[in-house]
Amino acid sequence: TGNLDPDTSLEIMKVLEAKFVKQFINLCFEVYHKGWHERNGGNLSYRIKKEEVESIKENFTYQEEREIGTIVKDLSNEYFLVTGSGCYLMNVKEYPEENICIIKVNEDGTKYQICWGLKNGGKPTSELPSHLMNLEAIKRRSINEKRIVYHMHATNVIALTFVLPLNSEIFTRELWEMATECPVVFPRGIGVIPWMVPGGKDIAIATSKMIEKYDAVIWAHHGMFVTGSTFDETFGLADTIEKSAEILVKVISMKGVFSKEQTISRENFIHLAKDFNLTLNEDVLKICK
Ligand code: 2HA
Ligand code: ZN
C-alpha cells in the first residue's frame, strides 16, 4: 500500500488506507442499517494505537486547541478517531473526510486538537466527554485492551426504559433471560442510569463509573453505550443486547403490560430546553408529566 519512511522503516499510508479507519467506517455503515441512527443520532470513538498513529501522522495538520468539557488526564497526548457532531452515520462511508475526524488530547487532558478530517469544518461528537471518560475508565481497568466506545439509539432497549424499573440488576436479569447466549456475551451485566441531559460532563461521569463495572450502560429514554476491543465485538455486543430487548418487548406486549413506570418529565424537558437553548411547544409541555 504505502511508502516506507526511510528513517523508521515504518509504512506510511493515507488515513483512509489504515485498517482501523476502514473498520471504523464499516461499523458506521452497518449500524446505520440496523435503524439505530436516525438523523445524527449515535456516535463512535476509537483510541488509536501508537504504531497506528505513526503510520498515518504525516497526514496530520493541527488545528487550534478546544475544551473537551471534562478532564481525562490518563489519555494525555493520545489520539482518537471519532465521528463528528451533527454528522449522520449514514454518510460516513461515502464521505468519511467530512464526517469523522482524528483528535489529539493535550498534555493535561483538558483540551483537544483536530488533526485530520471534518474537512468542511465542525467538531467531534457532542458526546465527546462520555466517549473519552469511558475510554479512560477502560484504559485504567486495562481489561482486554478495549479501545472502542459506541453509542447507539437502540429502539427496543429505549422502549424498555419506560417499562422496567431503572435498576441495573433487574435489567440485566430480564435481558439475560431472553436468550441463552446473553449471559455469555455480557456476563458483567448492563448498567442503567436514569434520564440525564446528554452531551455534558455529568452524564459522562455517571457513564464512566458504570462502564468500569458493566459491559454496557443504558441511558434511560435515550440509548446505550457499549465498549469493545474489536469493531466486530463492539457491534456484536450492541446487536445482542438489542435483540434480547426486542424479544422482551414482544413478551411484555403479549402479556399486556401497558403502563410506563417512568418517562422524561416536564421538569426534565424544561432543563433540556434551557441547556440547549430551545423553545419547546408550551401546549405539549403543559400535558407532560
Ligand atoms: O446526536 O446521539 O447523544 C448524537 C447523539 C447524542
Ligand atoms: Zn444519543
Short mmCIF file of C-alpha atoms and ligand atoms in Angstrom, two decimals:
data_model
loop_
_atom_site.label_atom_id
_atom_site.label_comp_id
_atom_site.label_asym_id
_atom_site.label_seq_id
_atom_site.Cartn_x
_atom_site.Cartn_y
_atom_site.Cartn_z
CA THR A 1 0.00 0.00 0.00
CA GLY A 2 2.06 2.99 1.23
CA ASN A 3 5.72 4.03 1.03
CA LEU A 4 8.40 3.26 3.55
CA ASP A 5 9.59 6.05 5.82
CA PRO A 6 13.43 5.96 5.34
CA ASP A 7 14.13 6.91 8.99
CA THR A 8 11.96 4.39 10.77
CA SER A 9 11.19 1.83 8.03
CA LEU A 10 7.58 2.23 9.05
CA GLU A 11 4.96 2.01 6.39
CA ILE A 12 3.47 5.44 5.68
CA MET A 13 -0.08 5.45 4.43
CA LYS A 14 -3.04 7.67 3.79
CA VAL A 15 -5.51 7.83 6.69
CA LEU A 16 -8.28 6.14 4.71
CA GLU A 17 -5.98 3.21 3.90
CA ALA A 18 -5.41 2.30 7.54
CA LYS A 19 -7.23 -0.86 8.57
CA PHE A 20 -8.68 0.59 11.77
CA VAL A 21 -10.11 3.51 9.78
CA LYS A 22 -11.73 1.14 7.26
CA GLN A 23 -13.22 -0.93 10.07
CA PHE A 24 -14.47 2.19 11.85
CA ILE A 25 -16.18 3.37 8.65
CA ASN A 26 -17.68 -0.08 8.06
CA LEU A 27 -19.20 -0.16 11.51
CA CYS A 28 -20.88 3.23 10.89
CA PHE A 29 -22.39 1.83 7.70
CA GLU A 30 -23.58 -1.47 9.19
CA VAL A 31 -25.21 0.08 12.23
CA TYR A 32 -26.99 2.72 10.23
CA HIS A 33 -28.85 -0.12 8.53
CA LYS A 34 -29.92 -1.52 11.89
CA GLY A 35 -32.12 1.55 12.31
CA TRP A 36 -30.34 2.79 15.42
CA HIS A 37 -29.13 6.06 13.90
CA GLU A 38 -31.99 8.29 12.89
CA ARG A 39 -30.79 11.71 11.75
CA ASN A 40 -27.48 12.43 13.53
CA GLY A 41 -28.17 10.02 16.39
CA GLY A 42 -25.32 7.97 17.83
CA ASN A 43 -21.54 8.20 17.71
CA LEU A 44 -18.35 6.15 17.72
CA SER A 45 -14.81 6.56 19.01
CA TYR A 46 -11.56 4.59 18.82
CA ARG A 47 -8.39 5.07 20.89
CA ILE A 48 -5.68 4.82 18.24
CA LYS A 49 -2.63 2.65 18.98
CA LYS A 50 0.81 4.29 18.95
CA GLU A 51 2.04 2.37 15.91
CA GLU A 52 -1.15 3.22 14.03
CA VAL A 53 -0.60 6.93 14.78
CA GLU A 54 2.97 6.62 13.49
CA SER A 55 1.80 5.11 10.21
CA ILE A 56 -0.54 7.99 9.33
CA LYS A 57 0.69 11.08 11.19
CA GLU A 58 2.34 12.54 8.05
CA ASN A 59 -1.21 13.47 7.02
CA PHE A 60 -1.99 15.48 10.15
CA THR A 61 -2.40 19.24 10.34
CA TYR A 62 -3.14 20.51 13.82
CA GLN A 63 -5.99 22.96 14.42
CA GLU A 64 -6.43 25.19 17.48
CA GLU A 65 -6.98 23.69 20.93
CA ARG A 66 -10.55 23.44 22.18
CA GLU A 67 -12.03 22.47 25.54
CA ILE A 68 -13.14 18.85 25.96
CA GLY A 69 -15.55 19.86 28.74
CA THR A 70 -14.07 17.41 31.23
CA ILE A 71 -10.64 16.14 32.31
CA VAL A 72 -9.12 12.91 31.00
CA LYS A 73 -5.60 13.05 32.45
CA ASP A 74 -4.93 9.37 31.74
CA LEU A 75 -5.46 9.97 28.00
CA SER A 76 -2.79 12.68 27.88
CA ASN A 77 -1.27 13.12 24.38
CA GLU A 78 -3.26 10.23 22.89
CA TYR A 79 -5.07 10.23 19.53
CA PHE A 80 -8.69 9.24 18.81
CA LEU A 81 -10.78 8.62 15.74
CA VAL A 82 -14.30 9.95 16.37
CA THR A 83 -17.49 10.75 14.50
CA GLY A 84 -18.40 14.41 14.02
CA SER A 85 -21.01 16.36 15.93
CA GLY A 86 -24.24 16.62 13.95
CA CYS A 87 -22.94 14.17 11.34
CA TYR A 88 -25.18 11.40 10.04
CA LEU A 89 -23.59 7.93 10.37
CA MET A 90 -25.36 7.15 7.09
CA ASN A 91 -22.90 9.47 5.29
CA VAL A 92 -19.65 8.26 6.82
CA LYS A 93 -18.95 5.58 4.22
CA GLU A 94 -19.43 7.85 1.20
CA TYR A 95 -17.85 10.98 2.70
CA PRO A 96 -15.56 9.94 5.54
CA GLU A 97 -13.36 13.05 5.49
CA GLU A 98 -16.40 15.27 6.04
CA ASN A 99 -17.98 13.20 8.81
CA ILE A 100 -15.23 11.79 11.02
CA CYS A 101 -12.02 13.20 12.49
CA ILE A 102 -8.85 12.36 14.37
CA ILE A 103 -8.18 14.38 17.50
CA LYS A 104 -5.24 14.65 19.88
CA VAL A 105 -5.79 15.19 23.61
CA ASN A 106 -3.37 17.68 25.19
CA GLU A 107 -0.85 17.11 27.96
CA ASP A 108 -3.17 17.81 30.89
CA GLY A 109 -6.23 16.07 29.41
CA THR A 110 -8.46 19.14 29.22
CA LYS A 111 -8.28 20.12 25.53
CA TYR A 112 -8.15 18.54 22.11
CA GLN A 113 -6.98 19.48 18.62
CA ILE A 114 -8.48 18.18 15.40
CA CYS A 115 -5.60 16.94 13.26
CA TRP A 116 -7.38 15.18 10.39
CA GLY A 117 -10.90 15.03 8.89
CA LEU A 118 -14.04 17.18 9.20
CA LYS A 119 -12.67 18.98 6.17
CA ASN A 120 -15.74 21.20 5.84
CA GLY A 121 -15.42 22.24 9.48
CA GLY A 122 -17.23 21.06 12.58
CA LYS A 123 -16.43 19.48 15.91
CA PRO A 124 -16.12 15.95 17.30
CA THR A 125 -19.26 14.23 18.59
CA SER A 126 -21.38 16.10 21.14
CA GLU A 127 -20.82 13.10 23.41
CA LEU A 128 -17.03 13.55 23.41
CA PRO A 129 -16.89 13.87 27.23
CA SER A 130 -18.64 10.49 27.63
CA HIS A 131 -16.53 8.81 24.96
CA LEU A 132 -13.23 10.00 26.39
CA MET A 133 -14.17 9.36 30.03
CA ASN A 134 -15.31 5.85 29.11
CA LEU A 135 -12.09 5.19 27.18
CA GLU A 136 -10.11 6.49 30.14
CA ALA A 137 -12.01 4.27 32.58
CA ILE A 138 -11.41 1.23 30.36
CA LYS A 139 -7.74 2.08 29.98
CA ARG A 140 -7.38 2.28 33.76
CA ARG A 141 -9.12 -1.07 34.13
CA SER A 142 -6.95 -2.42 31.26
CA ILE A 143 -9.13 -5.44 30.59
CA ASN A 144 -8.74 -6.85 27.04
CA GLU A 145 -7.29 -3.61 25.72
CA LYS A 146 -10.72 -2.29 24.90
CA ARG A 147 -10.33 0.78 22.70
CA ILE A 148 -13.75 1.29 21.15
CA VAL A 149 -16.76 3.13 22.57
CA TYR A 150 -20.03 3.09 20.65
CA HIS A 151 -23.27 4.91 21.40
CA MET A 152 -26.49 3.99 19.63
CA HIS A 153 -30.23 4.68 19.89
CA ALA A 154 -31.29 1.03 20.02
CA THR A 155 -35.07 1.07 19.68
CA ASN A 156 -36.13 -1.80 21.92
CA VAL A 157 -33.61 -1.00 24.64
CA ILE A 158 -35.05 2.51 24.79
CA ALA A 159 -38.61 1.15 24.85
CA LEU A 160 -37.82 -0.98 27.90
CA THR A 161 -36.62 2.04 29.87
CA PHE A 162 -40.24 3.23 30.01
CA VAL A 163 -41.50 -0.03 31.43
CA LEU A 164 -38.84 -1.75 33.54
CA PRO A 165 -37.55 -0.27 36.78
CA LEU A 166 -34.30 1.64 36.10
CA ASN A 167 -32.27 -0.87 38.05
CA SER A 168 -29.12 -2.44 36.62
CA GLU A 169 -29.67 -5.81 38.20
CA ILE A 170 -33.29 -6.16 37.11
CA PHE A 171 -32.48 -5.02 33.55
CA THR A 172 -29.62 -7.48 33.34
CA ARG A 173 -31.72 -10.35 34.69
CA GLU A 174 -34.58 -9.65 32.31
CA LEU A 175 -32.26 -9.46 29.28
CA TRP A 176 -30.23 -12.48 30.30
CA GLU A 177 -33.48 -14.50 30.42
CA MET A 178 -34.36 -13.63 26.82
CA ALA A 179 -31.60 -15.61 25.09
CA THR A 180 -29.21 -18.18 26.40
CA GLU A 181 -26.22 -16.52 24.78
CA CYS A 182 -26.83 -13.26 26.65
CA PRO A 183 -25.09 -14.06 29.94
CA VAL A 184 -22.19 -15.35 27.84
CA VAL A 185 -21.95 -12.21 25.75
CA PHE A 186 -22.45 -9.75 28.60
CA PRO A 187 -21.61 -11.55 31.82
CA ARG A 188 -20.83 -8.36 33.70
CA GLY A 189 -24.31 -7.18 33.00
CA ILE A 190 -25.73 -3.87 31.97
CA GLY A 191 -25.73 -0.68 33.98
CA VAL A 192 -28.71 1.64 33.80
CA ILE A 193 -28.65 5.34 34.55
CA PRO A 194 -31.77 7.48 34.86
CA TRP A 195 -32.60 10.25 32.40
CA MET A 196 -29.96 13.00 32.31
CA VAL A 197 -29.18 15.91 29.99
CA PRO A 198 -26.90 14.44 27.28
CA GLY A 199 -23.67 15.91 25.94
CA GLY A 200 -22.04 17.05 29.16
CA LYS A 201 -19.68 16.22 31.96
CA ASP A 202 -22.27 14.95 34.47
CA ILE A 203 -23.60 12.22 32.23
CA ALA A 204 -20.00 11.39 31.24
CA ILE A 205 -19.01 10.89 34.88
CA ALA A 206 -22.09 8.75 35.59
CA THR A 207 -21.48 6.60 32.50
CA SER A 208 -17.76 6.11 33.00
CA LYS A 209 -18.32 4.97 36.60
CA MET A 210 -20.77 2.35 35.31
CA ILE A 211 -18.61 1.22 32.40
CA GLU A 212 -15.96 0.10 34.90
CA LYS A 213 -18.43 -2.38 36.32
CA TYR A 214 -20.74 -3.37 33.44
CA ASP A 215 -20.37 -4.42 29.79
CA ALA A 216 -22.79 -1.77 28.61
CA VAL A 217 -24.58 1.25 30.01
CA ILE A 218 -28.14 2.21 29.16
CA TRP A 219 -29.19 5.86 29.19
CA ALA A 220 -32.89 5.83 30.06
CA HIS A 221 -35.16 7.21 27.31
CA HIS A 222 -32.11 7.79 25.07
CA GLY A 223 -29.90 4.83 24.12
CA MET A 224 -26.89 2.79 25.14
CA PHE A 225 -23.07 2.83 25.34
CA VAL A 226 -21.01 -0.29 24.70
CA THR A 227 -17.27 -0.91 24.58
CA GLY A 228 -15.15 -3.46 22.80
CA SER A 229 -11.67 -4.47 21.71
CA THR A 230 -12.60 -5.12 18.07
CA PHE A 231 -15.18 -3.43 15.88
CA ASP A 232 -16.97 -6.77 15.34
CA GLU A 233 -17.16 -7.48 19.06
CA THR A 234 -18.42 -3.97 19.79
CA PHE A 235 -21.15 -4.19 17.16
CA GLY A 236 -21.96 -7.76 18.25
CA LEU A 237 -22.49 -6.72 21.86
CA ALA A 238 -24.89 -3.92 20.91
CA ASP A 239 -26.70 -6.24 18.48
CA THR A 240 -27.08 -8.99 21.08
CA ILE A 241 -28.44 -6.68 23.76
CA GLU A 242 -30.84 -5.00 21.34
CA LYS A 243 -32.06 -8.38 20.08
CA SER A 244 -32.82 -9.61 23.60
CA ALA A 245 -34.56 -6.30 24.28
CA GLU A 246 -36.69 -6.89 21.17
CA ILE A 247 -37.70 -10.31 22.44
CA LEU A 248 -38.53 -8.87 25.85
CA VAL A 249 -40.67 -6.17 24.26
CA LYS A 250 -42.61 -8.89 22.42
CA VAL A 251 -43.03 -10.90 25.60
CA ILE A 252 -44.25 -7.91 27.57
CA SER A 253 -46.56 -6.94 24.70
CA MET A 254 -48.15 -10.36 24.71
CA LYS A 255 -48.62 -10.16 28.44
CA GLY A 256 -50.38 -6.83 28.17
CA VAL A 257 -48.18 -4.55 30.22
CA PHE A 258 -49.04 -1.05 29.04
CA SER A 259 -48.19 1.36 31.82
CA LYS A 260 -44.98 3.36 31.90
CA GLU A 261 -43.01 3.18 35.12
CA GLN A 262 -41.19 6.42 34.24
CA THR A 263 -40.70 8.87 31.45
CA ILE A 264 -38.96 12.18 30.69
CA SER A 265 -40.74 14.68 32.94
CA ARG A 266 -41.82 18.23 32.21
CA GLU A 267 -39.10 19.41 34.57
CA ASN A 268 -36.55 17.42 32.53
CA PHE A 269 -37.78 18.96 29.26
CA ILE A 270 -37.52 22.43 30.76
CA HIS A 271 -33.99 21.70 31.96
CA LEU A 272 -33.08 20.38 28.49
CA ALA A 273 -34.60 23.40 26.78
CA LYS A 274 -32.56 25.70 28.99
CA ASP A 275 -29.24 23.90 28.37
CA PHE A 276 -29.79 23.51 24.62
CA ASN A 277 -31.40 26.93 24.09
CA LEU A 278 -34.67 25.53 22.66
CA THR A 279 -38.20 26.92 22.52
CA LEU A 280 -40.46 23.95 23.19
CA ASN A 281 -44.18 23.89 22.34
CA GLU A 282 -45.93 25.15 25.50
CA ASP A 283 -49.11 23.16 24.83
CA VAL A 284 -47.12 19.97 24.70
CA LEU A 285 -45.09 20.89 27.78
CA LYS A 286 -48.34 21.53 29.69
CA ILE A 287 -49.53 17.97 29.29
CA CYS A 288 -46.18 16.39 30.15
CA LYS A 289 -45.94 14.58 33.48
O1 2HA B 1 -26.75 13.10 18.20
O2 2HA B 1 -26.67 10.57 19.91
O3 2HA B 1 -26.48 11.62 22.30
C1 2HA B 1 -25.76 12.38 18.80
C2 2HA B 1 -26.30 11.70 19.97
C3 2HA B 1 -26.31 12.45 21.23
ZN ZN B 2 -27.58 9.79 21.66
#
